[in-house]
Short mmCIF file of C-alpha atoms and ligand atoms in Angstrom, two decimals:
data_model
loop_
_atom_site.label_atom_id
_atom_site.label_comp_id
_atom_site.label_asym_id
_atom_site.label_seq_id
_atom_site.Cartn_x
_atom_site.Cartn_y
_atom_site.Cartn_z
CA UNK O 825 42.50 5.49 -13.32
CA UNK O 826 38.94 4.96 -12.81
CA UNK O 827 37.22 4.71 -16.67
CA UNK O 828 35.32 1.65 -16.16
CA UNK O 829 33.88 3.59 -12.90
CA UNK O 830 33.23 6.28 -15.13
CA UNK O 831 31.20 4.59 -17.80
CA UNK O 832 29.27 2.20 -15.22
CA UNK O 833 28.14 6.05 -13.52
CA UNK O 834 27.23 7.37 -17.26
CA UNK O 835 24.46 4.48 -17.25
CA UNK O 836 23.35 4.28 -13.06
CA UNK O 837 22.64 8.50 -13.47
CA UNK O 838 19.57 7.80 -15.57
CA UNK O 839 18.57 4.60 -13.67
CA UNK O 840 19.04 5.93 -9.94
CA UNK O 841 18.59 9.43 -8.26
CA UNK O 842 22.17 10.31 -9.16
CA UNK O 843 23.44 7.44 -9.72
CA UNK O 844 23.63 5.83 -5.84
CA UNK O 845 21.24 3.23 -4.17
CA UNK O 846 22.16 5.67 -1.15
CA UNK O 847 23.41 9.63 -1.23
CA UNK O 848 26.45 8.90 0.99
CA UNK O 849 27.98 6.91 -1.92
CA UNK O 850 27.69 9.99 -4.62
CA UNK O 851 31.19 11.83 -4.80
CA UNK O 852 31.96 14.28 -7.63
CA UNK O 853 32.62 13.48 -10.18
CA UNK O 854 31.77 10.12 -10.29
CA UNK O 855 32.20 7.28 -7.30
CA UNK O 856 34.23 3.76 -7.68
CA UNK O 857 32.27 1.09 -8.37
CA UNK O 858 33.57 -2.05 -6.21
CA UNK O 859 34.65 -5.22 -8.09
CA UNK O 860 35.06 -6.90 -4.62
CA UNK O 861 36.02 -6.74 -0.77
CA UNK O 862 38.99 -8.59 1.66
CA UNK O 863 40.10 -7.87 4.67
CA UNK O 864 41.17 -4.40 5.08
CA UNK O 865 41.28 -3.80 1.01
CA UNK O 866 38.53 -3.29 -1.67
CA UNK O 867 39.30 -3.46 -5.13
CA UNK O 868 37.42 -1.28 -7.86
CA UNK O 869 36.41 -2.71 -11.50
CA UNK O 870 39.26 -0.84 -12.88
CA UNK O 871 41.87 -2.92 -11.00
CA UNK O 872 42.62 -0.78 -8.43
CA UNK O 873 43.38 -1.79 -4.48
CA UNK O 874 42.83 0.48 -2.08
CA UNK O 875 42.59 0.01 2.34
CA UNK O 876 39.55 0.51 3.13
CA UNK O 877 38.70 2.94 6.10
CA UNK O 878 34.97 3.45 5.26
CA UNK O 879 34.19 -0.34 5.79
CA UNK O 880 30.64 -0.16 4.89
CA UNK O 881 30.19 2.72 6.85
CA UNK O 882 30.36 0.68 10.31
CA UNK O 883 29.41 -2.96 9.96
CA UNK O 884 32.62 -4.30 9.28
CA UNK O 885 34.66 -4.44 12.50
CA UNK O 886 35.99 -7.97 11.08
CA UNK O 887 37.27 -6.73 8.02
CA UNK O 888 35.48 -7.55 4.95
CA UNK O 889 34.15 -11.33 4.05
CA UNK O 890 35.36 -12.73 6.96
CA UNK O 891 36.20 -16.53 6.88
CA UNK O 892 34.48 -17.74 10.07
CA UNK O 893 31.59 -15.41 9.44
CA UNK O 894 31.02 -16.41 5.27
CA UNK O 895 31.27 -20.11 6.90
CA UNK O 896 28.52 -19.95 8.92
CA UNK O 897 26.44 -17.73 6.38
CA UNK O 898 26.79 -20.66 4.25
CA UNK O 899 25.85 -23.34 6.37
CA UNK O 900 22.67 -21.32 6.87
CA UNK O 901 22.02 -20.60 3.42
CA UNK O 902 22.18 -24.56 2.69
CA UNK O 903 19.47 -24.67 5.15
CA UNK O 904 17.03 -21.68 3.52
CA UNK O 905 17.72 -18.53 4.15
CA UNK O 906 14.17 -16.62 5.11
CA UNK O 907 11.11 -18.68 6.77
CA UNK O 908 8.66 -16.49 7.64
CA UNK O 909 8.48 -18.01 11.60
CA UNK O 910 10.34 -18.12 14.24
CA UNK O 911 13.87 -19.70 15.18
CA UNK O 912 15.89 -20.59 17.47
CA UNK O 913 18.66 -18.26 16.41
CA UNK O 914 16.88 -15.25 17.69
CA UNK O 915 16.49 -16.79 21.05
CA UNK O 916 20.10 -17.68 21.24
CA UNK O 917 21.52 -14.15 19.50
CA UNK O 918 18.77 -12.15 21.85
CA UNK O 919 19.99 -13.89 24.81
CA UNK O 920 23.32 -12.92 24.10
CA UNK O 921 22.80 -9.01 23.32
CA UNK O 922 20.95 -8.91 26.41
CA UNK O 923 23.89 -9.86 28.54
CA UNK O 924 26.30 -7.50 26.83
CA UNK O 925 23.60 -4.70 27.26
CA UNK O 926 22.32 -5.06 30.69
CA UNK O 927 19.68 -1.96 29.64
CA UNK O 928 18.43 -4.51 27.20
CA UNK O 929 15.62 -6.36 28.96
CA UNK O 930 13.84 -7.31 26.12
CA UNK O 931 14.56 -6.57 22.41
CA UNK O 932 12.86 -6.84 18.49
CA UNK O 933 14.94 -7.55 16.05
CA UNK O 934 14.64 -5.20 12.25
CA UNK O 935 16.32 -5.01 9.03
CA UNK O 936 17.84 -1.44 9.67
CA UNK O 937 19.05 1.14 11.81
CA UNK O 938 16.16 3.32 10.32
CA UNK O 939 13.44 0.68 11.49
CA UNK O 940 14.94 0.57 15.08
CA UNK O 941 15.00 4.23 15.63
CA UNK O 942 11.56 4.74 13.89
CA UNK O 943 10.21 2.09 16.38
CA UNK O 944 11.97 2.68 19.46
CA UNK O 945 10.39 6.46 19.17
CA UNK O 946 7.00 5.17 18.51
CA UNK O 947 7.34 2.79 21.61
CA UNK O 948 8.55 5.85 23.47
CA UNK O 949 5.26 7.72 22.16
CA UNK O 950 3.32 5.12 23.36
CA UNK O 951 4.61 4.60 26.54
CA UNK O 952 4.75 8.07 27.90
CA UNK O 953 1.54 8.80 25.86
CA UNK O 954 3.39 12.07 24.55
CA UNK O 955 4.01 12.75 21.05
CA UNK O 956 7.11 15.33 21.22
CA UNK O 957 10.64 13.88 21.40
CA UNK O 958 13.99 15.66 21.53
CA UNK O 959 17.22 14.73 19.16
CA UNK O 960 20.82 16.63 18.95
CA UNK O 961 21.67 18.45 16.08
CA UNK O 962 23.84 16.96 13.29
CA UNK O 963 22.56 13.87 14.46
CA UNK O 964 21.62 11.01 12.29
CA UNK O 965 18.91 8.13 13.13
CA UNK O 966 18.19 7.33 9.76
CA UNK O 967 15.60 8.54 6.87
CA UNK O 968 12.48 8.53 8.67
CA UNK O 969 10.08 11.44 8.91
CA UNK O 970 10.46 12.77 12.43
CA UNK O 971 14.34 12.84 12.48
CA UNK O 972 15.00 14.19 9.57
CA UNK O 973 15.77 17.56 10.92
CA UNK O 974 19.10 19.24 11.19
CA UNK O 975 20.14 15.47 10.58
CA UNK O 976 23.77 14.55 9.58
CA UNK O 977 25.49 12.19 6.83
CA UNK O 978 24.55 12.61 3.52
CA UNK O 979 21.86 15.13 4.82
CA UNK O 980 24.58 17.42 6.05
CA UNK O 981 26.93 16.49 3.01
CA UNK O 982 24.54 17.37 0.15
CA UNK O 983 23.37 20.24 1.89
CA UNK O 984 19.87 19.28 2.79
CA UNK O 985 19.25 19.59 6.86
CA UNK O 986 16.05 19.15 6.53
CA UNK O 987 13.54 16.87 3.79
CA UNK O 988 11.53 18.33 1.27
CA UNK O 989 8.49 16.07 1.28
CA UNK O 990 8.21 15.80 5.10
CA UNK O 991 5.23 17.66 6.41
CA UNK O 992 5.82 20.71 9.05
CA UNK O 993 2.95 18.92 11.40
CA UNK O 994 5.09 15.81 11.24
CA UNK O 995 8.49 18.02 12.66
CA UNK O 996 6.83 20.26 14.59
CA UNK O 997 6.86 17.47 17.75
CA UNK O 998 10.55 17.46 16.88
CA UNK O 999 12.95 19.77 18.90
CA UNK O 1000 16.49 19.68 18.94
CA UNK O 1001 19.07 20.69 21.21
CA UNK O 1002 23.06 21.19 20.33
CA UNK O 1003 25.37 18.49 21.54
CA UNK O 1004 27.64 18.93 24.47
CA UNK O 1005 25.73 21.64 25.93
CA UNK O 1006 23.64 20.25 29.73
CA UNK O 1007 22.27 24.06 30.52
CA UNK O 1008 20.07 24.06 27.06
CA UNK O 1009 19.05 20.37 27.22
CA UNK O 1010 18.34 20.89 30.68
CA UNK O 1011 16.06 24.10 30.20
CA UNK O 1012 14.37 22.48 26.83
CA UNK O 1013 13.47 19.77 28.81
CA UNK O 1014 12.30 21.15 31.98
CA UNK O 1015 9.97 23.41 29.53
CA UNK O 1016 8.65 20.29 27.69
CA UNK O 1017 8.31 17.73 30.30
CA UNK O 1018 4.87 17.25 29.93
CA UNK O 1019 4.88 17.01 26.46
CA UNK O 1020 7.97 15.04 25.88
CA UNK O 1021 8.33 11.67 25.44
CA UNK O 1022 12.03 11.10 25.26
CA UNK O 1023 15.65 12.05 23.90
CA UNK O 1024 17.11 10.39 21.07
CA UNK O 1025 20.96 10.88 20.57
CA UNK O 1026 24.10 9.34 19.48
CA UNK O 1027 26.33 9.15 22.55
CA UNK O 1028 29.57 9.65 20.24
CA UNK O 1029 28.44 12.02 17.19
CA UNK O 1030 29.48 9.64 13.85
CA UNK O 1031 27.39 11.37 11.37
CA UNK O 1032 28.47 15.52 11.82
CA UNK O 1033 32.69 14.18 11.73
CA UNK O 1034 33.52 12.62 14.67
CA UNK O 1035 32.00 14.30 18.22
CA UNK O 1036 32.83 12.94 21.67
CA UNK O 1037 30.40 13.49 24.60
CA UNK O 1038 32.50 16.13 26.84
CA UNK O 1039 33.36 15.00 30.43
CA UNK O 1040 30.19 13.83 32.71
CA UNK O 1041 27.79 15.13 29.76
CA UNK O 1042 26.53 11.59 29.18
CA UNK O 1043 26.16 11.41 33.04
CA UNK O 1044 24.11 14.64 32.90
CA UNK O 1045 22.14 13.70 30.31
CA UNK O 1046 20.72 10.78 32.01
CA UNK O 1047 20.02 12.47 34.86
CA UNK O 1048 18.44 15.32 33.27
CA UNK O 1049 15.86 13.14 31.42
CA UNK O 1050 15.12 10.97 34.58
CA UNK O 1051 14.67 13.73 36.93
CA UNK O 1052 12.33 15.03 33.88
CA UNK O 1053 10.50 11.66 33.27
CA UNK O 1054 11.26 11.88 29.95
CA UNK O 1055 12.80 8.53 27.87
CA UNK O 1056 16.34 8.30 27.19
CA UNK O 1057 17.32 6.21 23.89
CA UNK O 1058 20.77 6.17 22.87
CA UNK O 1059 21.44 4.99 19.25
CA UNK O 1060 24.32 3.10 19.36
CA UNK O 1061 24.10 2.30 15.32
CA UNK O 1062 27.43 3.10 15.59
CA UNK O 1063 28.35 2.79 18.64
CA UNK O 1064 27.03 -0.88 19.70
CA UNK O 1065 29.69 -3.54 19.27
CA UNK O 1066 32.95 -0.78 18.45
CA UNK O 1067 33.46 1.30 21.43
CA UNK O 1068 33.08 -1.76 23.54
CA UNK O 1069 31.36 -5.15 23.54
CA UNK O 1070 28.19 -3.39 25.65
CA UNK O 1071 28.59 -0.03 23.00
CA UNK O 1072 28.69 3.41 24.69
CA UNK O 1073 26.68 2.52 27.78
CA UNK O 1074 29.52 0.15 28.51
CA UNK O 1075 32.18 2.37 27.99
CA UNK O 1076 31.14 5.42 29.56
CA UNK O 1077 28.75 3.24 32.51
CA UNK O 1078 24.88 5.14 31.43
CA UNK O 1079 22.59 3.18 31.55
CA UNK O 1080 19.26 4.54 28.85
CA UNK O 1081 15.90 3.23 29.01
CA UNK O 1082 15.85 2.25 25.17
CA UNK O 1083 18.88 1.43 22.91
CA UNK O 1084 18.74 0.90 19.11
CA UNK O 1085 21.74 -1.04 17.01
CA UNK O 1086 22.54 -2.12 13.50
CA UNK O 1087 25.80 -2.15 11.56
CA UNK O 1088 27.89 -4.71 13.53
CA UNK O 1089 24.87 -6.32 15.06
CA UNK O 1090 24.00 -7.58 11.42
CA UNK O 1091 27.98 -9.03 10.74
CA UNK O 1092 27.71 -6.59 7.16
CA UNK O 1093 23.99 -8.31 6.68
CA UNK O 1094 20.88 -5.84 7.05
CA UNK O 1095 20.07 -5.54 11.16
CA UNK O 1096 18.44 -3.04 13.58
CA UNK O 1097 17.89 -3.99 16.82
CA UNK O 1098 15.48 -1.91 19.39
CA UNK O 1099 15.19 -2.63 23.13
CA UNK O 1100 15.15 -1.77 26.67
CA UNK O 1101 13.13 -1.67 29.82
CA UNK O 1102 10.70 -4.20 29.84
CA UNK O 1103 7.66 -2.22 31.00
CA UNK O 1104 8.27 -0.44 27.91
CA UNK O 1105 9.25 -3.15 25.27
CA UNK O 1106 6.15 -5.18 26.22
CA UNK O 1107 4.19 -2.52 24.73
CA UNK O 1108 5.24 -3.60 20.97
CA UNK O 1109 2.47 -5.26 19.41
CA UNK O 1110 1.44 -8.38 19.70
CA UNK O 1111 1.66 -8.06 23.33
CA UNK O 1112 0.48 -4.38 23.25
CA UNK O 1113 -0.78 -1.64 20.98
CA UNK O 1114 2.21 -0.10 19.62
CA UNK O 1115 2.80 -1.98 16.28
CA UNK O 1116 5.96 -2.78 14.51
CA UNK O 1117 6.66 -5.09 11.88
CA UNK O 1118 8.62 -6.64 9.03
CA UNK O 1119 8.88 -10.04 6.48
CA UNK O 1120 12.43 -9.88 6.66
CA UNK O 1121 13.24 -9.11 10.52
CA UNK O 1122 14.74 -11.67 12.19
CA UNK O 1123 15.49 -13.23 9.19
CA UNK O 1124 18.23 -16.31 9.74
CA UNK O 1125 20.83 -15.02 7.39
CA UNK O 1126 21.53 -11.53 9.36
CA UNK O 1127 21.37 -13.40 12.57
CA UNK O 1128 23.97 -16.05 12.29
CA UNK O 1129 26.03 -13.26 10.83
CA UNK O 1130 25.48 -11.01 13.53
CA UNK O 1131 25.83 -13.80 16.01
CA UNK O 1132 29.05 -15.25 14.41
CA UNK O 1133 30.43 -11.35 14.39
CA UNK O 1134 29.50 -10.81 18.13
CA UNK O 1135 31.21 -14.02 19.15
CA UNK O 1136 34.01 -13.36 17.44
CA UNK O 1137 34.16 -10.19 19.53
CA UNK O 1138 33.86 -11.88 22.75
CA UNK O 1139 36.18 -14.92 22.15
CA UNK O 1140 38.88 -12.36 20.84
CA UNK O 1141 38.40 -9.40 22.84
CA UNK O 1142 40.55 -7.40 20.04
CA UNK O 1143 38.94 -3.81 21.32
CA UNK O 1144 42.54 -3.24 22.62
CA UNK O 1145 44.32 -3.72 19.96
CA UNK O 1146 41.84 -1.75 17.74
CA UNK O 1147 42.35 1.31 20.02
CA UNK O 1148 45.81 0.50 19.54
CA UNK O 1149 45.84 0.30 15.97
CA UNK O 1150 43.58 3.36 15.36
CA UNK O 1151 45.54 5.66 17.89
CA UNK O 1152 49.06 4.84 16.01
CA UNK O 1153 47.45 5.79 12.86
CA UNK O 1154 46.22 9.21 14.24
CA UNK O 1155 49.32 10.09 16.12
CA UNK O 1156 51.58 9.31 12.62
CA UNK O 1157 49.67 12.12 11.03
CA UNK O 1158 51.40 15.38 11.32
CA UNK O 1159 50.15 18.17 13.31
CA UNK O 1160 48.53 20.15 9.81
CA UNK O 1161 45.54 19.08 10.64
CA UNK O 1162 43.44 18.50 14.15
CA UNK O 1163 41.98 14.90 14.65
CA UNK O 1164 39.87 12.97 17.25
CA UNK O 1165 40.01 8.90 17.99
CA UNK O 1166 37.79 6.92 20.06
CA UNK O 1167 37.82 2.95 20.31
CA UNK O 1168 38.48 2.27 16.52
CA UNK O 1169 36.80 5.45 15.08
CA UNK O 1170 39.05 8.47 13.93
CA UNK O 1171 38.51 11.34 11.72
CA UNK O 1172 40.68 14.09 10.26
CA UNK O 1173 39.27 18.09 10.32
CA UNK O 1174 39.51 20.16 8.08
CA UNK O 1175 39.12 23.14 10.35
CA UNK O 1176 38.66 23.27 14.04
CA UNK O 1177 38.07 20.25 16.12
CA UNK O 1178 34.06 20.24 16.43
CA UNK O 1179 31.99 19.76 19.49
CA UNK O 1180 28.75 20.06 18.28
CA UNK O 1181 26.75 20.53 14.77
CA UNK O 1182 27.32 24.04 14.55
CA UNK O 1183 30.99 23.95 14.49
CA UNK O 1184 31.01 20.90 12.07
CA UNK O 1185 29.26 23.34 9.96
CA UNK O 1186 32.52 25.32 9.54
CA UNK O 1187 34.64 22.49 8.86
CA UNK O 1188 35.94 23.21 4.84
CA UNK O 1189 34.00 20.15 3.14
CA UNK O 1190 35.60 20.72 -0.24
CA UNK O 1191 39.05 20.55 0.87
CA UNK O 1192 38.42 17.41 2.58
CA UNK O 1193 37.05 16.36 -1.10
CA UNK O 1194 40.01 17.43 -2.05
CA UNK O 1195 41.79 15.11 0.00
CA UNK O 1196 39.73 12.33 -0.43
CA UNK O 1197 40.80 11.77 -4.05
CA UNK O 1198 44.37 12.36 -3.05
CA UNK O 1199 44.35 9.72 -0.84
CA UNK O 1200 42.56 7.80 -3.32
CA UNK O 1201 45.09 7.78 -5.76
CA UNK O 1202 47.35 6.81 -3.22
CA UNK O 1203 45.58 3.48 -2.20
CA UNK O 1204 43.64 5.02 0.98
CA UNK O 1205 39.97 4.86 0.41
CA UNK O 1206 38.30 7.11 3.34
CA UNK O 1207 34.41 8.00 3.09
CA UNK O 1208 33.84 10.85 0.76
CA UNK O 1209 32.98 13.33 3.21
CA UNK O 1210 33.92 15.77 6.27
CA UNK O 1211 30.59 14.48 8.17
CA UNK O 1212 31.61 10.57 7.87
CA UNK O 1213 33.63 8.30 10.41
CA UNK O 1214 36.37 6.40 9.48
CA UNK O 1215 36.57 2.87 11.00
CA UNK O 1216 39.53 0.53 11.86
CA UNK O 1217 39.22 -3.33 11.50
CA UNK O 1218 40.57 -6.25 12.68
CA UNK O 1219 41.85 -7.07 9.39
CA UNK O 1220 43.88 -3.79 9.17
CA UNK O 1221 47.87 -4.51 9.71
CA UNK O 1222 49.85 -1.95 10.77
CA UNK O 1223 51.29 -2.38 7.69
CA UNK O 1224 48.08 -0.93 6.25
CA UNK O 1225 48.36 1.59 9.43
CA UNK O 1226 52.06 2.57 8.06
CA UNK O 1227 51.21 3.12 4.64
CA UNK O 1228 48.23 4.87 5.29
CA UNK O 1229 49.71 7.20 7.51
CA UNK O 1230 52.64 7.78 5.65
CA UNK O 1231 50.09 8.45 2.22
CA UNK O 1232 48.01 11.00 4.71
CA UNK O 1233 51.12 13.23 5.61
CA UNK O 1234 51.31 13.26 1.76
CA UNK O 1235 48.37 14.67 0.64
CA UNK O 1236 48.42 16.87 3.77
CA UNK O 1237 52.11 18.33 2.45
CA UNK O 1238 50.36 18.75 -1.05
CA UNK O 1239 47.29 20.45 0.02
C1 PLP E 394 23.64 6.57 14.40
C2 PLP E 394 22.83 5.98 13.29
N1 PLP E 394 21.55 5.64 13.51
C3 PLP E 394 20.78 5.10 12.55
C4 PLP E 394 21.27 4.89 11.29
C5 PLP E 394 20.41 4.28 10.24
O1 PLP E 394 20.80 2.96 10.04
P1 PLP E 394 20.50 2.23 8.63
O2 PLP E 394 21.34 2.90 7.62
O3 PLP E 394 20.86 0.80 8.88
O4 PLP E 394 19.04 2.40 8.38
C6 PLP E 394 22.60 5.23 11.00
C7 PLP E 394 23.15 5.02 9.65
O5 PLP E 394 24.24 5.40 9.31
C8 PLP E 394 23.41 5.79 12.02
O6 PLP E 394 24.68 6.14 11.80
#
């Protein structure tokens, strides 16, 4: 079914670190290699069609190539497509994050999640002039130094929690706390208050399965931290642009004091976004001393695809129907296995329903490989691992809902 696939991964093992430009893409034996992208469906070089339910691992809350969106990437490209200055664009797409994110007084705009949550800790650092900072376990803000502990994704997937090749006097300044749990938080950061200069976490857990914040704990959190003095950043990588317009601070009403996007933000072009409080924000250099930079930030490409996406999302309001869609798909699937849904994010356990890292830990990875090439075969393509989300789009039918569901009681009765 997949020999092209196979050949193309013969030659990328001995030209990449097995194979992948990134580790969540490696699967045993050998991943699909994508021919090209529609809607809900992606199509592999050997012909095959499959709905897609990993879309890009978040960006793609349109579906993939999206007419209005590829028309306006165009119309930019026509016009250059990097300048190296300023533009109007950013004003216009700042203006309008801002709004939607009311936290959000002032912003920078980056080429990836990574960037964002490297920079909105530094800013943190500087700000509170402390150098310790605080993230949840299984937590994942990208493949920088200091939160590459106990991080999720691909970290968790390939069995690596934490980097060879990061120094111990880098991670020492990082502790962690387990999600869903207010009495340790709440004693880790009364003990480090002096020291600490904020709290990094992903209000929904996308990168250990799928973890939702228990009743009031994002409530708790916030007022933990500010009764502490210490920074709260929520990365809403995920988050920002699916569970509502204004991302998890919207939809559960917390307000942080520094927020970092990506994935949507961009449209499916590179993006990060930091920003918050303006006391803090005006610290980034070059109107203070905390620096951050980048050629490509801000570039015009990512921003009218961002932009295009986000108004999109406001003209349509589809969040509704997404919920919709994504709930009918997880209450088809019979009762053999547990599963969560928020918004239009769902996952399937294989094991008990987690609420923090060290119950993800037990979930059975392999049989959930196991599955994944089931489903595969069957024209499903989910991400190829336990610790990954899977999104709905606007572009899936529920047709595509039907089938899937339908192919998913399948593989469950063959398991
Ligand atoms: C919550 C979260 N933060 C940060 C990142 C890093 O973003 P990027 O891959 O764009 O660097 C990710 C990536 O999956 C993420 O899920």
């Amino acid at each position: 079914m997949w020999e092209k696939s196979k050949e193309l991964y013969e030659v990328a093992k001995n030209l990449m670190p097995g194979g992948v430009s990134s580790p969540v893409r490696a699967v045993k034996p050998y991943p699909f290699y994508t021919a090209k992208a529609k809607g809900s469906k992606i199509y592999d070089v050997d012909g095959n069609e499959y709905v897609d339910y990993c879309m890009a691992y978040g960006p793609l809350i349109l579906g993939h190539a999206n007419e209005e969106v590829k028309e306006k990437v165009v119309e930019q490209l026509e016009n250059g497509w990097i300048y190296g200055t300023p533009v109007e664009l950013e004003i216009e797409y700042a203006k309008i994050i801002r709004k939607l994110y009311p936290s959000i007084e002032m912003l920078r705009f980056t080429n990836t999640g990574s960037e964002a949550t490297m920079a909105a800790l530094r800013v943190a650092r500087g700000f509170t002039g402390r150098n310790k900072i605080l993230k949840v376990e299984g937590s994942f803000h990208g493949a920088h130094d200091a939160v590459l502990v106990k991080a999720g994704s691909g970290a968790t997937t390939h069995g690596i929690p934490n980097s060879a090749g990061v120094p111990e006097d880098f991670v020492k300044h990082t502790l962690q706390v387990p999600f869903n749990d207010v009495e340790t938080l709440a004693e880790i950061v009364e003990k480090n208050s002096e020291e600490l200069a904020a709290l990094i976490l992903e209000p929904v857990m996308g990168n250990s399965s799928l973890i939702l914040p228990e009743e009031d704990y994002l409530k708790e959190v916030r007022k933990i931290t500010k009764e502490n003095d210490v920074l709260l950043i929520f990365d809403e990588v995920i988050t920002g642009f699916r569970l509502a317009l204004g991302g998890a601070q919207e939809y559960y009403g917390v307000k942080p004091d520094l927020t970092t996007l990506g994935k949507i933000a961009g449209g499916g072009f590179p993006i990060g976004i930091f920003g918050g409080r303006k006391e803090i924000m005006e610290l980034v250099a070059p109107s203070g001393p905390v620096y951050q930079a980048g050629t490509f930030s801000g570039n015009p490409v990512s921003l009218i695809a961002g932009k295009t996406t986000v108004e999109i999302l406001m003209r349509d309001n589809p969040y509704k129907e997404l919920e919709e869609k994504t709930r009918s798909l997880v209450e088809s699937v019979s009762e053999k296995v547990e599963k969560e849904c928020i918004a239009s994010m769902f996952c399937f356990y294989f094991g008990e329903k987690p609420k923090n890292y060290a119950d993800a830990l037990k979930l059975d990875k392999n049989k959930f490989v196991e599955f994944y090439w089931k489903l595969l075969k069957k024209g499903v393509f989910f991400p190829p691992s336990q610790y990954e989300t899977c999104f709905v789009s606007t572009a899936h039918s529920y047709e595509d809902i039907e089938k899937t569901a339908e192919a998913v009681n399948q593989c469950l009765r063959e398991l």
